[in-house]
Amino acid sequence: MTTPQQTAKRQQPAGNAIARILRFGLTVLILLIAFYGLYLGFLFLREGDRPKWIMALAAIVWGVGGVALLYYLFNSLVELLPVRWTTRLQPFVFVGPGIALLIWFLALPALRTLYISLFGRNGPPSLPLTMLFAAPGEYFAALSTQFVGWNNFIAVFTDRLMLGALRNNILFWIGIATPLTVIAGLLIAVLADRSNFERAAKSIIFMPMAISFVGASVIWNFIYEVNAPGSPQIGLLNAVVVALGGQPHGWTNYTAISPWNNLFLVIIVVWLQTGFAMVLLSAAIKGIPEEILEAARVDGATEIQLFFRIMIPYLMATIIAVTTTIIIFTLKIFDVVWVMTGGQFGTDVIATQFYRQSFINRNSGFGSAIAIILLVAVTPVMVYNLRRLKDQEAFR
Amino acid sequence: MKSARAANFTRSFLVNGILALVVILWLIPVIGLLVSSFRERFEIQTSPWWGVLPHRDWVETKTINPRELGLDANGPMTVEGITATFEEFRIGVEDGDKRLIWIGNRRLGTVQVQEKKWTTTANLNLENYRQVLQGTDVEIKHADGTLETVRGDDFSSALLNSLTVAVPSTVIPILIAAFAAYGFAWMSFPGKRFWFAMVVALLVVPLQIALVPVLRDFAGLHLNGTFLGIWLAHTGFGLPLATFLLYSYIRALPRETLESAFIDGASHFTIFTRLILPLSVPALASIAIFQFLWVWNDYLVALIILGSDPKTRVVTMKLAAIVGDRGQDWHLLTSGAFMSMIVPLLVFFLLQRYFVRGLLAGSVKG
């Protein structure tokens, strides 16, 4: 609408200032009307008393169309300004919404969570900000009644349940689930590379990536399902165990073998994530020059030697990247544990503890301290990424 | 030479064999779920699902009424040439390929003659899906002909909710990320390096860190339990990766194309919508698939922001609720789980190429 006219105007800078101001005013008006329309749409959606599919469609149109419309209008507004101001402001129309959302949803919350973690159960008391200037003494006095300092962090590392969760995250999820996933992914990638049905095999191993953790929990709950001894076992695992002469168990809630019942949760995640490791490693294997492998074969290297002496060193960078990604993922593991066991039977992890403390026990201070621990745990990766960014910029 | 070929053959046989085994192992859990979802409610709970595969089992060939033969259940009886007491018949008397078993009580029961035959328990239908999908009451016909009315589980409305959550939660962040990525790649503004470093730093930040403060903000804005709230949350959480990936892609586009467009007098907005967006379709597609699957399969964010209000409840919430309340109702769990999987699986199999491409771009760099 505005672009052709506006480009025309740029070619004749002596254009009518009044017309420009009028058009600017009109765009502002349209923007206000758009805001009002979107607000009405919001009220309509919040009411939500129409048939379901109409609401769904309206919501999709409102949400997606609204964002596109706002970009368009703000951009029109900025383009109507004098050219100097357009070049100055336009980047903020493009980048601004993204940055604002990132600050609101990730950057600021990290600081706020750190702040909350220094306070007791209910977090810092909500005081009007004006009080800070009107009566700073009282403000800080009110704050200090709830202030607990590092106590929540001390609790994180001394609380019995929390220690169990940390053990599970470190021993089972980082120590067992991660290497199992990477090794399974690597072996399958190597096998698939030499097989006659590579694409089909990779597709199937990769498929669980599309399934939700809740869905996967149902699938595996069914495999671990237990019936009373003597009656037919409908769970595959127990049917096999009974056929081999063993006793049927619930496995994930089999506390007699605790903490090793965690392994039955680990299996689920290995099943889900191996495809991810396989896809990345498979792409890296394709990158190994055939000549090197051929040369080694001519020199009489066995396949085993080839694998350990050539492939592994060649794949090391990818293996490290995949391992890091899976560690970050398993650090936050929540859905599987929550749906399978609810964190009972010694299967608690950091994220289930976080959820329970923050949203069930309503202990914001403690919950926030747990979240900060998660953040600190990923900090090395964050620093590494930033370093790499800096290196790349140096080359430009 | 001959032995080398033989070794090659053995190796190829081993490789394909082991891989086939692994693939089957990977598939079995899903097949079990899928098969069970079509089985009758009581059959799922009493007989294993792999019984639908042909297997040898005792199959009834005829039923004999012992009273018609004038037999007395209080003493030894001879049926079909086999003599045994009631107690023995109760457990079942085997004779080669034949088995006689007493069904029912001593006074009114009958004797079943069974033979070991190849058989299957494949008695598959769509009843479970009807019950799990419908929002209204569902009439179920049992095997013995009795009717029962149960509440449907209304998965259809949960599916619609999931779609309402997932589509804007995919398109909005990608749109915002595309604008931002273009800005970072092709515009200059103060603090650009700082802001981009923030995007990179936030790539690995666990979203748990944000939940408590965001929930507080949403409470103040009355956004808890609204679709707008969860769209905003997913947008915020999905932005770092989407921005980073699109930035890498847009920056790598040939500079000359853009410069010539500038010389022709096109504005940034025109270049972005007419040139960059169409050129970025492959990248946009892979990020969209990623984000869509992530949002559709998400449980934590939905749990915290939408809660369990039936008006907004998504499929993962609904499924988890059935696991919690009625963990033994396998006829609902299997069909419900499959309903929750069907959309992502379709997306996955139809657009796998883009998905893998996005994965490769995202992780090796990340």
Coordinates of C-alpha atoms in Angstrom, one line a residue, chain A residues 3 7 42 46-47 52-53 56 59-60 62-64 67-68 71-72 75 79 90-92 94-95 97-99 101-107 109-110 112-113 116 122 188 191-192 194-197 201 203-208 210-212 214-215 218-223 225 227 232-236 239 270-271 274 276 279-280 283 303 321 328 332 334-335 338-339 351 354-355 358-359 364 371-372 374-375 378 381-382 385-386 388-389 393 396, chain B residues 11 15-16 18-20 22-23 26-30 32-33 36 44-50 160-161 164 167-168 171-172 175-176 179-180 182-184 187-189 193 195-202 204-206 208-218 221 228 231-233 235-237 239-240 247 251 265 267-270 297 299-300 303-304 311 316 319-320 323 328 330 333 337 341 344-345 348-349 352 355-356 359-360 363 365-366:
Chain A
T3 CA 5.7 1.2 -0.5
T7 CA 9.5 5.1 -3.1
F42 CA -8.9 -11.1 22.4
R46 CA -11.3 -15.2 26.1
E47 CA -15.1 -15.6 26.2
K52 CA -14.8 -25.4 19.3
W53 CA -13.7 -25.4 15.7
A56 CA -9.8 -22.6 17.0
A59 CA -7.6 -18.0 17.4
I60 CA -5.2 -19.0 14.7
W62 CA -6.2 -13.7 15.2
G63 CA -2.8 -14.7 16.5
V64 CA -0.9 -15.2 13.3
V67 CA 1.4 -10.3 14.4
A68 CA 1.8 -9.9 10.7
Y71 CA 4.7 -5.6 11.7
Y72 CA 3.3 -4.2 8.5
N75 CA 6.9 -0.6 9.3
E79 CA 8.8 4.4 6.4
Q90 CA 13.6 0.5 11.0
P91 CA 16.1 -2.0 12.5
F92 CA 14.1 -1.7 15.7
F94 CA 12.6 -5.7 12.6
V95 CA 14.6 -6.7 15.7
P97 CA 9.8 -7.5 19.0
G98 CA 12.2 -10.4 19.0
I99 CA 14.6 -8.8 21.5
L101 CA 10.2 -11.1 23.9
L102 CA 13.6 -12.7 24.6
I103 CA 14.1 -10.2 27.4
W104 CA 10.6 -10.7 28.8
F105 CA 10.6 -14.5 28.6
L106 CA 14.2 -15.6 29.2
A107 CA 16.8 -12.9 30.0
P109 CA 13.3 -14.2 34.3
A110 CA 16.8 -15.6 34.8
R112 CA 14.3 -12.5 38.6
T113 CA 14.6 -16.2 39.4
I116 CA 13.5 -14.9 44.1
N122 CA 6.7 -17.0 49.2
I188 CA 23.3 -47.9 14.2
L191 CA 25.5 -50.4 10.5
A192 CA 23.0 -48.5 8.4
R194 CA 26.9 -50.5 5.3
S195 CA 23.4 -52.0 5.0
N196 CA 21.1 -52.4 2.0
F197 CA 18.2 -50.6 3.5
A201 CA 16.2 -48.3 8.9
S203 CA 13.6 -43.5 9.3
I204 CA 12.3 -46.1 11.8
I205 CA 15.0 -45.5 14.4
F206 CA 14.4 -41.8 14.0
M207 CA 10.6 -42.0 14.3
P208 CA 10.3 -41.9 18.1
A210 CA 8.2 -37.3 16.6
I211 CA 6.4 -38.9 19.5
S212 CA 5.7 -36.9 22.7
V214 CA 3.8 -38.5 27.3
G215 CA 2.9 -40.7 24.4
V218 CA 2.1 -44.7 27.6
I219 CA 3.8 -46.9 25.1
W220 CA 6.4 -48.1 27.7
N221 CA 4.0 -48.3 30.5
F222 CA 2.2 -50.8 28.4
I223 CA 5.4 -52.8 28.0
E225 CA 2.4 -53.5 32.6
N227 CA -0.6 -58.7 36.0
P232 CA -1.5 -64.0 31.5
Q233 CA 1.0 -61.1 31.3
I234 CA -0.1 -58.5 28.8
G235 CA 3.1 -56.5 29.3
L236 CA 5.8 -57.6 26.9
A239 CA 5.7 -62.0 29.5
V270 CA 17.4 -44.0 24.9
W271 CA 14.6 -45.3 22.6
T274 CA 19.0 -42.6 19.7
F276 CA 18.8 -37.9 17.0
V279 CA 21.1 -38.8 12.2
L280 CA 23.9 -36.4 13.2
A283 CA 25.8 -37.3 8.4
E303 CA 37.2 -53.3 10.4
A321 CA 28.4 -31.9 20.0
I328 CA 21.7 -30.5 28.2
K332 CA 16.0 -31.0 32.1
F334 CA 10.8 -34.0 33.2
D335 CA 7.9 -35.4 31.2
W338 CA 6.5 -37.2 35.8
V339 CA 4.1 -39.3 33.8
A351 CA 13.2 -30.9 37.0
F354 CA 11.6 -28.0 40.6
Y355 CA 8.1 -28.6 39.5
S358 CA 7.5 -24.4 42.7
F359 CA 4.0 -25.4 41.7
S364 CA 9.0 -20.4 45.2
A371 CA 16.2 -23.6 38.5
I372 CA 19.3 -21.6 39.1
L374 CA 20.0 -25.9 36.2
L375 CA 21.2 -22.6 34.7
V378 CA 24.5 -25.2 31.3
V381 CA 28.1 -24.6 27.1
M382 CA 26.8 -21.0 27.0
N385 CA 29.0 -20.8 22.3
L386 CA 29.8 -17.2 23.0
R388 CA 32.9 -19.4 19.2
L389 CA 30.7 -16.5 18.2
E393 CA 33.4 -12.4 14.3
R396 CA 34.9 -11.3 9.4
Chain B
R11 CA 29.7 -59.5 6.7
V15 CA 25.3 -56.2 9.1
N16 CA 21.8 -56.4 7.5
I18 CA 21.7 -57.1 13.1
L19 CA 20.3 -53.9 11.8
A20 CA 17.0 -55.6 10.9
V22 CA 17.5 -53.5 15.9
V23 CA 14.8 -52.0 13.7
W26 CA 12.6 -50.3 17.9
L27 CA 9.3 -50.8 16.2
I28 CA 7.8 -53.4 18.6
P29 CA 6.7 -50.8 21.3
V30 CA 4.7 -48.8 18.7
G32 CA 2.1 -53.1 20.4
L33 CA 0.3 -49.9 21.1
S36 CA -3.9 -52.9 21.2
I44 CA -6.6 -56.1 26.0
Q45 CA -6.6 -56.7 29.8
T46 CA -6.8 -60.5 29.7
S47 CA -4.8 -61.6 26.7
P48 CA -1.5 -60.3 25.3
W49 CA -1.6 -58.2 22.1
W50 CA 0.8 -60.5 20.3
L160 CA -8.4 -29.1 18.3
N161 CA -6.9 -27.3 21.3
T164 CA -5.0 -24.0 18.2
V167 CA -0.2 -23.5 14.7
P168 CA 0.3 -19.9 16.1
V171 CA 4.1 -19.4 12.9
I172 CA 4.4 -16.4 15.3
L175 CA 7.8 -14.7 11.8
I176 CA 9.3 -12.7 14.6
F179 CA 12.4 -10.3 11.0
A180 CA 15.0 -10.3 13.7
Y182 CA 17.1 -10.2 8.7
G183 CA 17.8 -7.2 11.0
F184 CA 20.8 -8.9 12.5
M187 CA 20.9 -3.9 9.0
S188 CA 23.2 -1.9 11.2
F189 CA 22.0 -0.5 14.5
R193 CA 26.7 -7.4 18.6
W195 CA 21.9 -8.2 21.3
F196 CA 23.0 -11.0 19.0
A197 CA 25.3 -12.3 21.8
M198 CA 22.2 -12.4 24.0
V199 CA 20.4 -14.6 21.4
V200 CA 23.3 -17.0 21.4
A201 CA 23.6 -17.0 25.2
L202 CA 19.9 -17.8 25.5
V204 CA 20.8 -23.2 26.0
V205 CA 19.0 -21.6 28.9
P206 CA 16.6 -24.1 30.5
Q208 CA 12.5 -23.8 33.9
I209 CA 14.3 -20.7 34.8
A210 CA 11.5 -18.6 33.3
L211 CA 8.4 -20.4 34.5
V212 CA 7.9 -18.8 38.0
P213 CA 8.4 -15.2 36.9
V214 CA 6.4 -15.6 33.7
L215 CA 3.6 -17.2 35.6
R216 CA 3.5 -14.2 37.9
D217 CA 3.4 -11.8 35.0
F218 CA 0.6 -13.8 33.4
L221 CA -2.2 -9.8 32.9
L228 CA -2.6 -16.0 24.0
W231 CA 1.5 -18.6 22.3
L232 CA 3.6 -15.9 23.9
A233 CA 5.4 -18.4 26.1
T235 CA 7.2 -17.8 21.2
G236 CA 9.6 -16.6 23.8
F237 CA 11.1 -20.0 24.4
L239 CA 12.9 -17.6 19.6
P240 CA 16.6 -18.1 20.3
Y247 CA 20.3 -15.7 10.9
R251 CA 23.5 -14.2 6.2
G265 CA 15.1 1.4 -4.7
S267 CA 12.9 -0.8 0.9
H268 CA 14.0 -3.3 3.6
F269 CA 10.4 -4.4 4.1
T270 CA 9.9 -5.2 0.4
N297 CA 4.6 -32.7 22.1
Y299 CA 3.8 -31.1 28.3
L300 CA 5.5 -28.9 30.9
L303 CA 0.8 -28.0 32.3
I304 CA 1.9 -24.7 33.9
K311 CA -11.8 -25.7 27.4
T316 CA -0.5 -34.3 26.1
L319 CA -3.3 -38.3 27.9
A320 CA -1.3 -37.7 31.1
V323 CA -2.6 -42.2 32.8
Q328 CA -5.5 -49.5 33.7
W330 CA -5.6 -49.6 28.3
L333 CA -4.7 -45.1 26.7
A337 CA -1.8 -42.2 22.7
M341 CA 0.9 -39.3 17.8
P344 CA 3.4 -35.5 14.5
L345 CA 4.0 -38.8 12.8
F348 CA 7.4 -36.3 10.4
F349 CA 7.1 -38.9 7.6
Q352 CA 11.4 -35.8 7.1
F355 CA 13.4 -32.1 9.6
V356 CA 16.7 -33.8 9.2
L359 CA 18.5 -30.9 12.8
L360 CA 21.9 -30.9 11.1
S363 CA 23.0 -29.1 16.4
K365 CA 26.6 -25.4 15.1
G366 CA 24.8 -25.2 18.4

